CSV table of C-alpha atoms in Angstrom, one decimal:
chain,number,residue,atom,x,y,z
A,1082,UNK,CA,8.1,23.6,12.2
A,1083,UNK,CA,11.1,21.3,12.0
A,1084,UNK,CA,14.6,22.6,11.9
A,1085,UNK,CA,17.8,20.9,11.0
A,1086,UNK,CA,18.7,18.1,8.6
A,1087,UNK,CA,16.9,15.0,7.6
A,1088,UNK,CA,14.7,14.1,4.6
A,1089,UNK,CA,11.6,16.0,3.7
A,1090,UNK,CA,9.5,13.1,5.0
A,1091,UNK,CA,11.3,13.2,8.4
A,1092,UNK,CA,10.8,16.9,8.7
A,1093,UNK,CA,7.1,16.6,7.8
A,1094,UNK,CA,6.6,13.9,10.4
A,1095,UNK,CA,8.4,16.0,13.0
A,1096,UNK,CA,6.2,19.0,12.2
A,1097,UNK,CA,3.0,17.0,12.4
A,1098,UNK,CA,4.0,15.4,15.7
A,1099,UNK,CA,4.8,18.9,17.1
A,1100,UNK,CA,1.3,20.0,16.0
A,1101,UNK,CA,-0.3,17.0,17.5
A,1102,UNK,CA,1.4,17.6,20.9
A,1103,UNK,CA,0.6,21.3,21.0
A,1104,UNK,CA,-2.9,21.5,19.4
A,1105,UNK,CA,-5.2,20.2,22.1
A,1106,UNK,CA,-8.2,21.7,20.3
A,1107,UNK,CA,-8.0,19.0,17.6
A,1108,UNK,CA,-10.5,16.1,18.1
A,1109,UNK,CA,-9.0,13.2,20.0
A,1110,UNK,CA,-9.9,10.7,17.2
A,1111,UNK,CA,-8.0,12.8,14.7
A,1112,UNK,CA,-4.9,13.1,16.9
A,1113,UNK,CA,-4.9,9.3,17.6
A,1114,UNK,CA,-5.4,8.5,13.9
A,1115,UNK,CA,-2.5,10.7,12.8
A,1116,UNK,CA,-0.2,9.3,15.5
A,1117,UNK,CA,-1.0,5.7,14.5
A,1118,UNK,CA,-0.4,6.6,10.8
A,1119,UNK,CA,3.0,8.2,11.5
A,1120,UNK,CA,4.1,5.3,13.8
A,1121,UNK,CA,3.0,2.7,11.2
A,1122,UNK,CA,4.9,4.5,8.5
A,1123,UNK,CA,8.0,4.7,10.6
A,1124,UNK,CA,7.8,1.0,11.4
A,1125,UNK,CA,7.4,0.1,7.8
A,1126,UNK,CA,10.2,2.3,6.7
A,1127,UNK,CA,12.5,0.8,9.3
A,1128,UNK,CA,11.6,-2.7,8.3
A,1129,UNK,CA,12.2,-1.9,4.6
A,1130,UNK,CA,15.6,-0.3,5.5
A,1131,UNK,CA,16.6,-3.4,7.5
A,1132,UNK,CA,15.7,-5.7,4.7
A,1133,UNK,CA,17.6,-3.6,2.1
A,1134,UNK,CA,20.6,-3.6,4.4
A,1135,UNK,CA,20.4,-7.3,4.8
A,1136,UNK,CA,20.1,-7.8,1.1
A,1137,UNK,CA,23.1,-5.6,0.5
A,1138,UNK,CA,25.2,-7.7,2.9
A,1139,UNK,CA,24.2,-10.8,0.9
A,1140,UNK,CA,21.5,-12.2,3.2
A,1141,UNK,CA,19.7,-11.7,6.4
A,1142,UNK,CA,20.8,-13.1,9.7
A,1143,UNK,CA,17.3,-13.0,11.1
A,1144,UNK,CA,15.2,-15.1,8.8
A,1145,UNK,CA,12.0,-14.0,10.6
A,1146,UNK,CA,12.6,-10.5,9.5
A,1147,UNK,CA,13.3,-11.3,5.8
A,1148,UNK,CA,11.4,-14.0,3.9
A,1149,UNK,CA,13.5,-16.4,1.9
A,1150,UNK,CA,11.2,-15.8,-1.1
A,1151,UNK,CA,8.2,-13.7,-2.0
A,1152,UNK,CA,4.8,-15.1,-1.1
A,1153,UNK,CA,3.0,-16.7,-4.1
A,1154,UNK,CA,-0.5,-15.1,-4.4
A,1155,UNK,CA,-3.4,-15.7,-6.7
A,1156,UNK,CA,-6.3,-13.5,-7.6
A,1157,UNK,CA,-9.8,-14.6,-6.4
A,1158,UNK,CA,-12.0,-13.8,-9.4
A,1159,UNK,CA,-15.3,-14.0,-7.5
A,1160,UNK,CA,-14.2,-11.2,-5.2
A,1161,UNK,CA,-12.4,-9.1,-7.8
A,1162,UNK,CA,-14.1,-6.3,-9.7
A,1163,UNK,CA,-14.3,-6.4,-13.5
A,1164,UNK,CA,-11.6,-4.4,-15.2
A,1165,UNK,CA,-12.4,-0.9,-16.4
A,1166,UNK,CA,-12.8,0.0,-20.1
A,1167,UNK,CA,-11.4,3.1,-21.8
A,1168,UNK,CA,-14.3,3.4,-24.2
A,1169,UNK,CA,-18.1,3.6,-24.5
A,1170,UNK,CA,-20.3,0.6,-25.0
A,1171,UNK,CA,-21.0,1.3,-28.7
A,1172,UNK,CA,-17.3,1.8,-29.4
A,1173,UNK,CA,-16.5,-1.4,-27.6
A,1174,UNK,CA,-19.0,-3.3,-29.8
A,1175,UNK,CA,-17.5,-1.8,-33.0
A,1176,UNK,CA,-14.0,-2.7,-31.8
A,1177,UNK,CA,-15.1,-6.3,-31.2
A,1178,UNK,CA,-16.8,-6.5,-34.6
A,1179,UNK,CA,-13.6,-5.3,-36.2
A,1180,UNK,CA,-11.5,-7.8,-34.2
A,1181,UNK,CA,-13.8,-10.6,-35.3
A,1182,UNK,CA,-12.7,-10.0,-38.9
A,1183,UNK,CA,-9.3,-11.3,-38.0
A,1184,UNK,CA,-7.4,-8.3,-39.5
A,1185,UNK,CA,-4.3,-7.8,-37.5
A,1186,UNK,CA,-4.6,-4.1,-37.2
A,1187,UNK,CA,-8.2,-4.3,-36.0
A,1188,UNK,CA,-7.4,-7.1,-33.6
A,1189,UNK,CA,-4.5,-5.1,-32.1
A,1190,UNK,CA,-6.7,-1.9,-31.8
A,1191,UNK,CA,-9.4,-3.8,-30.0
A,1192,UNK,CA,-6.8,-5.4,-27.7
A,1193,UNK,CA,-5.4,-2.0,-26.8
A,1194,UNK,CA,-8.7,-0.9,-25.4
A,1195,UNK,CA,-9.2,-3.9,-23.1
A,1196,UNK,CA,-8.3,-3.9,-19.5
A,1197,UNK,CA,-5.6,-6.4,-18.5
A,1198,UNK,CA,-6.7,-9.2,-16.2
A,1199,UNK,CA,-6.2,-8.8,-12.5
A,1200,UNK,CA,-3.5,-11.5,-12.5
A,1201,UNK,CA,-1.1,-9.0,-14.0
A,1202,UNK,CA,-0.6,-7.3,-10.6
A,1203,UNK,CA,0.8,-10.5,-9.1
A,1204,UNK,CA,2.7,-11.8,-12.1
A,1205,UNK,CA,6.3,-12.7,-11.7
A,1206,UNK,CA,7.3,-11.3,-15.1
A,1207,UNK,CA,8.8,-7.9,-15.6
A,1208,UNK,CA,6.5,-4.9,-15.4
A,1209,UNK,CA,6.0,-3.0,-18.7
A,1210,UNK,CA,4.2,0.4,-19.2
A,1211,UNK,CA,0.4,0.0,-19.4
A,1212,UNK,CA,0.5,-3.5,-18.0
A,1213,UNK,CA,-1.8,-2.9,-15.0
A,1214,UNK,CA,-5.2,-3.9,-13.8
A,1215,UNK,CA,-7.4,-0.9,-14.4
A,1216,UNK,CA,-10.6,-0.3,-12.4
A,1217,UNK,CA,-12.9,2.6,-12.0
A,1218,UNK,CA,-14.8,3.9,-8.9
A,1219,UNK,CA,-15.4,1.7,-5.9
A,1220,UNK,CA,-13.6,-1.5,-7.0
A,1221,UNK,CA,-11.7,-4.3,-5.5
A,1222,UNK,CA,-9.0,-6.9,-6.1
A,1223,UNK,CA,-8.8,-9.9,-3.8
A,1224,UNK,CA,-5.7,-12.0,-3.4
A,1225,UNK,CA,-5.4,-15.4,-1.8
A,1226,UNK,CA,-2.3,-16.1,0.2
A,1227,UNK,CA,-0.8,-19.5,0.6
A,1228,UNK,CA,-1.8,-21.5,3.7
A,1229,UNK,CA,0.9,-22.1,6.2
A,1230,UNK,CA,2.9,-20.1,8.7
A,1231,UNK,CA,3.5,-17.1,6.5
A,1232,UNK,CA,2.7,-13.8,8.2
A,1233,UNK,CA,2.1,-10.7,6.1
A,1234,UNK,CA,3.5,-7.7,7.9
A,1235,UNK,CA,3.8,-5.2,5.1
A,1236,UNK,CA,1.7,-4.4,2.0
A,1237,UNK,CA,2.9,-1.9,-0.6
A,1238,UNK,CA,0.6,-0.4,-3.2
A,1239,UNK,CA,2.4,1.9,-5.6
A,1240,UNK,CA,2.7,3.2,-9.1
A,1241,UNK,CA,6.4,3.3,-9.9
A,1242,UNK,CA,7.3,6.5,-11.7
A,1243,UNK,CA,8.9,4.6,-14.6
A,1244,UNK,CA,5.5,3.0,-15.3
A,1245,UNK,CA,3.3,6.2,-14.8
A,1246,UNK,CA,1.8,6.9,-18.2
A,1247,UNK,CA,0.4,10.2,-17.0
A,1248,UNK,CA,1.7,13.0,-14.8
A,1249,UNK,CA,-1.9,13.5,-13.4
A,1250,UNK,CA,-2.1,12.7,-9.7
A,1251,UNK,CA,-5.5,11.3,-10.2
A,1252,UNK,CA,-4.0,8.2,-11.8
A,1253,UNK,CA,-2.0,7.3,-8.7
A,1254,UNK,CA,-3.3,4.7,-6.2
A,1255,UNK,CA,-5.2,6.2,-3.3
A,1256,UNK,CA,-7.9,5.4,-0.8
A,1257,UNK,CA,-7.4,1.7,-0.3
A,1258,UNK,CA,-7.9,-0.7,2.6
A,1259,UNK,CA,-6.3,-4.0,3.5
């Protein structure tokens, strides 16, 4: 595969590109899809590196490459899935009855089982562990961008390691579309 220095990501990309160029037995659609994915990732990484370098210098010379401020987005509730629950229906009813008593410990326990609203993913406040919009299965979250001349060129969906409550890979974001 790849020889020499560079990051693991660079070496993996080089190895995949070498395989794509030498393995003519692979279906054309697969080769094209892999090539597009690698090119898109490289472009996104280069754009992020350029923005980071501009920020380190104290600003960006090319304002079209770096937005002056993040885009303000809002959740579209009618197109967003309901949050997931961590309990069965019966347990949820019992938790709600307990919370209805007003006892602080029961209210807190019921609250700990509720999914956070979808707005938490676009909030401007600091992220804290467990403060995420949980959904299960084939679900969606829809965001409305401001009208105007803003052009979205890059979307990041991630689970920062410091916020990961579990080391299970199944809890990481995957299989999404924009």
